[in-house]
Amino acid sequence: MRPSSRHCTVAQKPVNPGSADILAATSNGSIQNDHNLPGMEMGFPTSSKSLNFASRPGFGQVGTKCIVKANHFFAELPDKDLNQYDVTITPEVTSRTMNRAIMAELVKLYKESELGMRLPAYDGRKSLYTAGEFPFSWKEFSVKLVNEDDGINGPKREREYKVVVKFVARANMHHLGQFLAGKRADAPQEALQILDIVLRELSTKRYCPIGRSFFSPDIRAPQRLGDGLESWCGFYQSIRPTQMGLSLNIDMASAAFIEPLPVIEFVAQLVGKDLLSRPLSDSDRVKIKKALRGVKVELTHRGNVRRKYRVSGLTSQPTRELVFPVDDNSTMKSIVEYFQEMYGFTIQHTHLPCLQVGNQRKANYLPMEACKIVEGQRYTKRLNERQITALLKVTCQRPRDREHDILQTVQHNAYDQDPYAKEFGVKISEKLASVEARILPAPWLKYHETGKEKDCLPQVGQWNMMNKKMINGMTVSRWACINFSRSVQESVARGFCIELAQMCQVSGMEFNPEPVIPIYSARPELVEKALKHVYNASMNKTKGKELELLLAILPDNNGSLYGDLKRICETDLGLISQCCLTKHVFKISKQYLANVALKINVKTGGRNTVLLDAISCRIPLVSDIPTIIFGADVTHPENGEDSSPSIAAVVASQDWPEVTKYAGLVCAQAHRQELIQDLYKTWQDPARGTVSGGMIRDLLVSFRKATGQKPLRIIFYRDGVSEGQFYQVLLYELDAIRKACASLEPNYQPPVTFIVVQKRHHTRLFANSHRDRSSTDKSGNILPGTVVDSKICHPAEFDFYLCSHAGIQGTSRPAHYHVLWDENNFTADGIQSLTNNLCYTYARCTRSVSVVPPAYYAHLAAFRARFYMEPEMQENGSNSCSNGQNKGTRVVGESGVRPLPALKENVKRVMFYC
């Protein structure tokens, strides 16, 4: 039986026409609150100490039960006291590697005599941990260590360090036991940190530690990525509190490292092997300088004496022209002469510059051919497309292979033989955790009544548009096409446009087959001029009626063209655009055209499909009263960009009961600021006094205008928050939501459910048996809809893992949802089913997606907004909001950030569809 549909109604008090409030109807679904004044915190705790996250309301029951395996390994709790000692090293050392070397020497010298046979674990900075106490509470030690970077003119020198070890505290293991049993809400971070450091100690000595991962060229042979980079294989390791007790989460990892090549070879990979026979161009010099700045090199011209330096730049002159004073009388000697006379080393390529090391006041010059890149340096800058593709080939593993490698890693690490694990009494299982899971049913989707198939039940997370028509197909009467690709002739472009128009019509849209003006060909470097020409020519032809759609054909490799086009269209001209790459224009596939038609329909204001349960009013805690669903994300600039702003984006549903259409706002804010600054804002206006605004407020008002209802319930999906930021983000952003509501109407406080969405975690779920084809999709991954809320989840808080999508390649990563705050009293089944069902409403394809769409759209919006920054703004990092308002005298904030260009009103609802 197919579910029937009926229209939703909601009982609501009449709007008072005399009220000055923007949201005039009184909430009949909000939680009562004593603090009613706009701008107050509405009863929310001001300190994280008085805040408890939502507790688990029970376990989900909906769905087909099954068993999956997780890359979590049970860790037995030690029965020993864990002690913390403070470490002070004099003279002070900033390198953690040197700190570790000093402490390793101390343990070697004094373990049997002074340390009571204890084997301590060290964090590389200020803390030392032991199982049981040292025979002292304070003691000073003397350690002598050879400095590897010394001794360029003779034997290496010894350096003496004073190390003071002082007792600080004892970790409460009883507290940890109670927390794991769900009897205490506060996690004992000290005990967890100690156990994490203990289990990392041996791997830190064996491998190259980076963050929570360990890498080595010995785990698997490095693969070349191009331009002097290679991929190293490694593993991620973290101790986690779970319902089954302590768990060690192990996952495979890969990262880009700089190849330990002679510098000459590295540079040849960057700019071409012919550099040995030609002078460097300015662009070559910039490329080399950028690639080598900050890289550690070692001298190779003196045999075993290999002093290390960090590169600070390149000399502006070639090596043959470089001279330096050799005495107080300013007697000058060339670099070429010096190396020949001092070391008998002949510099062959004197036309190349030297590496510059040290600071500007006291710089040393090193010939490139006398230097080699030190092994084990992670590359932290942006990879190019070719390198990303090569790295993905290495990291993309089928589930069966990934599971095998994880188990092999655990066996190779041999935690049962680990002297530190033994010392502290920690035992690690070598078996993957078996976990009870459920496969949630896919939701029925509603299509238009005129299609052969009026509704559809997706199979294994997928469906198609055959025999279906969009539920709300839009009309496109006025459109134009601009062609930036030299290889696409006008006849080919015209044929493509005709095919696309036909696909839009077949899919349920009304689409005029003829463009307003003939297809216009233009050069990519003249993008702004070309767009304005098409815009003005079209307006003249239609007598002032604006284009509803601009199709743009782009070269496959188009550099900044795509971003420039979107910026001009969306912040200057107010044009809805759809870009198509040349390769798709030449090789027209029905699947591609169908997907583009879906995007065009939603960009022009339509809906492709809706959940049948939504229009049948059967979604718990959504269908009963007007509900708005938010998605929010902050994207940060890439490593190496020290001043670029972070971009915050918030989207919100603009229809009810369908919850399918969204509008979005974007805002630039201070560099690497995670809290969304412009959720709620007030500023002084000369005429109106204190004015309230911000993204939440604007989207609430927009919802009211679109639906005629005010939201009586708020569901807020927040992406991009790490566990360490949960308290801070919840305190700040829930407060902003409440202030935004209160600024619209006194006593208006709709209940809020605040959910953090995490994709950057390392939990992977595997089928219990890879041979059982009924329990996996085509890629060998677990089935879409698989949800886990027991065993590997939090001991007491309301979280779950949901794999809502079918795998394509590699191992699927389930999304982790953590309900931090829940005034709507969702059941586990309620929030899990809602989240899974929403994943089938993503507008750009006929597949369920891996992250709930509002969070996905917010991520896309934040990414898109980077294109809105003018080139000089991207460099300088000045920033603030782009929400279509004229900021005028608005105070932008303490960080002194400048607004993004304002979005045109018609773009706000579609810019995240891309």
PDB file of C-alpha atoms in Angstrom, residues 394-553:
ATOM      1  CA  VAL A 394      46.057   6.044  -2.245  1.00  0.00           C
ATOM      2  CA  THR A 395      43.447   6.757   0.452  1.00  0.00           C
ATOM      3  CA  CYS A 396      40.435   5.263  -1.332  1.00  0.00           C
ATOM      4  CA  GLN A 397      40.112   1.742   0.070  1.00  0.00           C
ATOM      5  CA  ARG A 398      37.225  -0.676  -0.240  1.00  0.00           C
ATOM      6  CA  PRO A 399      35.673  -1.567   3.152  1.00  0.00           C
ATOM      7  CA  ARG A 400      37.123  -5.096   3.174  1.00  0.00           C
ATOM      8  CA  ASP A 401      40.666  -3.767   2.528  1.00  0.00           C
ATOM      9  CA  ARG A 402      40.364  -0.963   5.062  1.00  0.00           C
ATOM     10  CA  GLU A 403      39.138  -3.356   7.742  1.00  0.00           C
ATOM     11  CA  HIS A 404      42.048  -5.697   6.982  1.00  0.00           C
ATOM     12  CA  ASP A 405      44.604  -2.862   7.245  1.00  0.00           C
ATOM     13  CA  ILE A 406      43.103  -1.618  10.539  1.00  0.00           C
ATOM     14  CA  LEU A 407      43.322  -5.099  12.071  1.00  0.00           C
ATOM     15  CA  GLN A 408      46.873  -5.472  10.762  1.00  0.00           C
ATOM     16  CA  THR A 409      47.810  -2.109  12.324  1.00  0.00           C
ATOM     17  CA  VAL A 410      46.444  -3.185  15.717  1.00  0.00           C
ATOM     18  CA  GLN A 411      48.362  -6.457  15.524  1.00  0.00           C
ATOM     19  CA  HIS A 412      51.561  -4.704  14.410  1.00  0.00           C
ATOM     20  CA  ASN A 413      51.275  -2.181  17.261  1.00  0.00           C
ATOM     21  CA  ALA A 414      51.132  -5.182  19.643  1.00  0.00           C
ATOM     22  CA  TYR A 415      49.594  -3.285  22.551  1.00  0.00           C
ATOM     23  CA  ASP A 416      49.946  -6.446  24.698  1.00  0.00           C
ATOM     24  CA  GLN A 417      53.742  -6.073  24.345  1.00  0.00           C
ATOM     25  CA  ASP A 418      53.764  -2.273  24.726  1.00  0.00           C
ATOM     26  CA  PRO A 419      55.905  -1.533  27.827  1.00  0.00           C
ATOM     27  CA  TYR A 420      53.923   1.648  28.550  1.00  0.00           C
ATOM     28  CA  ALA A 421      50.528  -0.087  28.276  1.00  0.00           C
ATOM     29  CA  LYS A 422      51.884  -2.831  30.566  1.00  0.00           C
ATOM     30  CA  GLU A 423      53.250  -0.295  33.050  1.00  0.00           C
ATOM     31  CA  PHE A 424      49.875   1.461  33.310  1.00  0.00           C
ATOM     32  CA  GLY A 425      47.785  -1.725  33.250  1.00  0.00           C
ATOM     33  CA  VAL A 426      45.914  -0.955  30.002  1.00  0.00           C
ATOM     34  CA  LYS A 427      44.806  -3.948  27.916  1.00  0.00           C
ATOM     35  CA  ILE A 428      43.564  -3.516  24.322  1.00  0.00           C
ATOM     36  CA  SER A 429      41.370  -6.029  22.494  1.00  0.00           C
ATOM     37  CA  GLU A 430      42.534  -7.039  19.020  1.00  0.00           C
ATOM     38  CA  LYS A 431      38.965  -7.548  17.750  1.00  0.00           C
ATOM     39  CA  LEU A 432      36.720  -4.984  16.067  1.00  0.00           C
ATOM     40  CA  ALA A 433      33.702  -4.099  18.206  1.00  0.00           C
ATOM     41  CA  SER A 434      30.492  -5.868  17.148  1.00  0.00           C
ATOM     42  CA  VAL A 435      27.638  -3.395  17.384  1.00  0.00           C
ATOM     43  CA  GLU A 436      23.868  -3.691  17.114  1.00  0.00           C
ATOM     44  CA  ALA A 437      22.579  -1.472  14.308  1.00  0.00           C
ATOM     45  CA  ARG A 438      19.284  -0.830  12.539  1.00  0.00           C
ATOM     46  CA  ILE A 439      18.572  -0.078   8.890  1.00  0.00           C
ATOM     47  CA  LEU A 440      15.982   2.680   8.740  1.00  0.00           C
ATOM     48  CA  PRO A 441      13.444   2.448   5.907  1.00  0.00           C
ATOM     49  CA  ALA A 442      13.739   4.890   3.006  1.00  0.00           C
ATOM     50  CA  PRO A 443      10.915   7.469   2.867  1.00  0.00           C
ATOM     51  CA  TRP A 444       8.307   7.653   0.100  1.00  0.00           C
ATOM     52  CA  LEU A 445       8.877  10.626  -2.208  1.00  0.00           C
ATOM     53  CA  LYS A 446       6.055  12.572  -3.874  1.00  0.00           C
ATOM     54  CA  TYR A 447       6.186  13.645  -7.529  1.00  0.00           C
ATOM     55  CA  HIS A 448       3.663  15.470  -9.733  1.00  0.00           C
ATOM     56  CA  GLU A 449       0.287  13.902 -10.433  1.00  0.00           C
ATOM     57  CA  THR A 450       0.768  14.229 -14.234  1.00  0.00           C
ATOM     58  CA  GLY A 451       3.744  11.842 -14.289  1.00  0.00           C
ATOM     59  CA  LYS A 452       3.330   8.092 -14.776  1.00  0.00           C
ATOM     60  CA  GLU A 453       4.892   7.537 -11.338  1.00  0.00           C
ATOM     61  CA  LYS A 454       3.307   9.877  -8.796  1.00  0.00           C
ATOM     62  CA  ASP A 455       5.386   8.662  -5.885  1.00  0.00           C
ATOM     63  CA  CYS A 456       8.538   6.662  -5.447  1.00  0.00           C
ATOM     64  CA  LEU A 457      10.263   4.461  -2.872  1.00  0.00           C
ATOM     65  CA  PRO A 458      14.068   4.740  -3.297  1.00  0.00           C
ATOM     66  CA  GLN A 459      16.047   1.505  -3.463  1.00  0.00           C
ATOM     67  CA  VAL A 460      19.431   1.338  -1.694  1.00  0.00           C
ATOM     68  CA  GLY A 461      19.569   5.136  -1.448  1.00  0.00           C
ATOM     69  CA  GLN A 462      18.924   5.788  -5.154  1.00  0.00           C
ATOM     70  CA  TRP A 463      16.140   6.453  -7.649  1.00  0.00           C
ATOM     71  CA  ASN A 464      15.761   8.253 -11.003  1.00  0.00           C
ATOM     72  CA  MET A 465      13.470  10.669 -12.830  1.00  0.00           C
ATOM     73  CA  MET A 466      12.168   8.193 -15.409  1.00  0.00           C
ATOM     74  CA  ASN A 467       8.356   8.429 -15.675  1.00  0.00           C
ATOM     75  CA  LYS A 468       8.324  11.172 -13.020  1.00  0.00           C
ATOM     76  CA  LYS A 469       7.716  14.902 -13.142  1.00  0.00           C
ATOM     77  CA  MET A 470       8.952  17.492 -10.655  1.00  0.00           C
ATOM     78  CA  ILE A 471       6.316  18.195  -8.017  1.00  0.00           C
ATOM     79  CA  ASN A 472       6.655  21.964  -8.593  1.00  0.00           C
ATOM     80  CA  GLY A 473       8.173  22.513 -12.024  1.00  0.00           C
ATOM     81  CA  MET A 474       8.965  26.155 -12.779  1.00  0.00           C
ATOM     82  CA  THR A 475       8.552  28.163 -15.971  1.00  0.00           C
ATOM     83  CA  VAL A 476      11.643  29.574 -17.717  1.00  0.00           C
ATOM     84  CA  SER A 477      10.539  31.942 -20.491  1.00  0.00           C
ATOM     85  CA  ARG A 478      13.533  34.284 -20.646  1.00  0.00           C
ATOM     86  CA  TRP A 479      17.007  32.779 -20.761  1.00  0.00           C
ATOM     87  CA  ALA A 480      20.320  33.353 -22.497  1.00  0.00           C
ATOM     88  CA  CYS A 481      23.523  31.393 -23.082  1.00  0.00           C
ATOM     89  CA  ILE A 482      27.093  32.644 -22.953  1.00  0.00           C
ATOM     90  CA  ASN A 483      29.923  30.488 -24.307  1.00  0.00           C
ATOM     91  CA  PHE A 484      33.421  30.948 -22.832  1.00  0.00           C
ATOM     92  CA  SER A 485      34.871  27.832 -24.493  1.00  0.00           C
ATOM     93  CA  ARG A 486      36.820  28.369 -27.719  1.00  0.00           C
ATOM     94  CA  SER A 487      36.475  24.714 -28.716  1.00  0.00           C
ATOM     95  CA  VAL A 488      32.654  24.787 -28.610  1.00  0.00           C
ATOM     96  CA  GLN A 489      31.227  26.090 -31.875  1.00  0.00           C
ATOM     97  CA  GLU A 490      27.930  27.966 -31.860  1.00  0.00           C
ATOM     98  CA  SER A 491      26.087  25.078 -33.558  1.00  0.00           C
ATOM     99  CA  VAL A 492      27.318  22.638 -30.872  1.00  0.00           C
ATOM    100  CA  ALA A 493      26.301  25.040 -28.086  1.00  0.00           C
ATOM    101  CA  ARG A 494      22.881  25.529 -29.705  1.00  0.00           C
ATOM    102  CA  GLY A 495      22.359  21.758 -29.975  1.00  0.00           C
ATOM    103  CA  PHE A 496      23.268  21.349 -26.285  1.00  0.00           C
ATOM    104  CA  CYS A 497      20.827  24.091 -25.232  1.00  0.00           C
ATOM    105  CA  ILE A 498      18.016  22.466 -27.252  1.00  0.00           C
ATOM    106  CA  GLU A 499      18.669  19.083 -25.585  1.00  0.00           C
ATOM    107  CA  LEU A 500      18.742  20.685 -22.138  1.00  0.00           C
ATOM    108  CA  ALA A 501      15.511  22.593 -22.769  1.00  0.00           C
ATOM    109  CA  GLN A 502      13.823  19.355 -23.851  1.00  0.00           C
ATOM    110  CA  MET A 503      15.046  17.553 -20.707  1.00  0.00           C
ATOM    111  CA  CYS A 504      13.664  20.361 -18.529  1.00  0.00           C
ATOM    112  CA  GLN A 505      10.308  20.022 -20.288  1.00  0.00           C
ATOM    113  CA  VAL A 506      10.248  16.220 -19.964  1.00  0.00           C
ATOM    114  CA  SER A 507      11.084  16.584 -16.235  1.00  0.00           C
ATOM    115  CA  GLY A 508       8.065  18.816 -15.598  1.00  0.00           C
ATOM    116  CA  MET A 509       9.227  22.368 -16.286  1.00  0.00           C
ATOM    117  CA  GLU A 510       7.924  24.798 -18.888  1.00  0.00           C
ATOM    118  CA  PHE A 511      11.043  25.856 -20.748  1.00  0.00           C
ATOM    119  CA  ASN A 512      11.095  28.162 -23.767  1.00  0.00           C
ATOM    120  CA  PRO A 513      13.252  26.414 -26.424  1.00  0.00           C
ATOM    121  CA  GLU A 514      14.528  29.742 -27.776  1.00  0.00           C
ATOM    122  CA  PRO A 515      16.935  32.044 -25.920  1.00  0.00           C
ATOM    123  CA  VAL A 516      16.162  35.763 -25.642  1.00  0.00           C
ATOM    124  CA  ILE A 517      19.274  36.641 -27.681  1.00  0.00           C
ATOM    125  CA  PRO A 518      21.573  34.468 -29.837  1.00  0.00           C
ATOM    126  CA  ILE A 519      24.242  32.475 -27.996  1.00  0.00           C
ATOM    127  CA  TYR A 520      27.049  34.924 -27.174  1.00  0.00           C
ATOM    128  CA  SER A 521      30.685  33.789 -27.393  1.00  0.00           C
ATOM    129  CA  ALA A 522      33.245  35.537 -25.173  1.00  0.00           C
ATOM    130  CA  ARG A 523      36.821  35.258 -23.897  1.00  0.00           C
ATOM    131  CA  PRO A 524      37.241  34.147 -20.259  1.00  0.00           C
ATOM    132  CA  GLU A 525      39.475  37.118 -19.379  1.00  0.00           C
ATOM    133  CA  LEU A 526      36.609  39.484 -20.335  1.00  0.00           C
ATOM    134  CA  VAL A 527      34.039  37.762 -18.124  1.00  0.00           C
ATOM    135  CA  GLU A 528      32.630  40.917 -16.500  1.00  0.00           C
ATOM    136  CA  LYS A 529      32.281  42.798 -19.780  1.00  0.00           C
ATOM    137  CA  ALA A 530      30.655  39.772 -21.445  1.00  0.00           C
ATOM    138  CA  LEU A 531      28.150  39.175 -18.636  1.00  0.00           C
ATOM    139  CA  LYS A 532      27.095  42.816 -18.593  1.00  0.00           C
ATOM    140  CA  HIS A 533      26.690  42.782 -22.372  1.00  0.00           C
ATOM    141  CA  VAL A 534      24.416  39.715 -22.239  1.00  0.00           C
ATOM    142  CA  TYR A 535      22.477  41.197 -19.307  1.00  0.00           C
ATOM    143  CA  ASN A 536      21.902  44.561 -21.040  1.00  0.00           C
ATOM    144  CA  ALA A 537      21.178  43.065 -24.479  1.00  0.00           C
ATOM    145  CA  SER A 538      18.620  40.719 -22.929  1.00  0.00           C
ATOM    146  CA  MET A 539      16.956  43.542 -20.968  1.00  0.00           C
ATOM    147  CA  ASN A 540      16.680  45.605 -24.154  1.00  0.00           C
ATOM    148  CA  LYS A 541      15.136  42.674 -26.047  1.00  0.00           C
ATOM    149  CA  THR A 542      12.593  41.907 -23.284  1.00  0.00           C
ATOM    150  CA  LYS A 543      11.805  45.592 -22.677  1.00  0.00           C
ATOM    151  CA  GLY A 544      13.079  45.623 -19.111  1.00  0.00           C
ATOM    152  CA  LYS A 545      12.059  42.116 -17.995  1.00  0.00           C
ATOM    153  CA  GLU A 546      14.976  40.387 -16.298  1.00  0.00           C
ATOM    154  CA  LEU A 547      16.482  37.086 -17.393  1.00  0.00           C
ATOM    155  CA  GLU A 548      15.252  34.093 -15.404  1.00  0.00           C
ATOM    156  CA  LEU A 549      18.314  31.982 -16.214  1.00  0.00           C
ATOM    157  CA  LEU A 550      21.792  32.357 -17.704  1.00  0.00           C
ATOM    158  CA  LEU A 551      23.471  29.233 -19.086  1.00  0.00           C
ATOM    159  CA  ALA A 552      27.272  29.449 -19.220  1.00  0.00           C
ATOM    160  CA  ILE A 553      29.555  27.037 -21.091  1.00  0.00           C
TER     161      ILE A 553
END
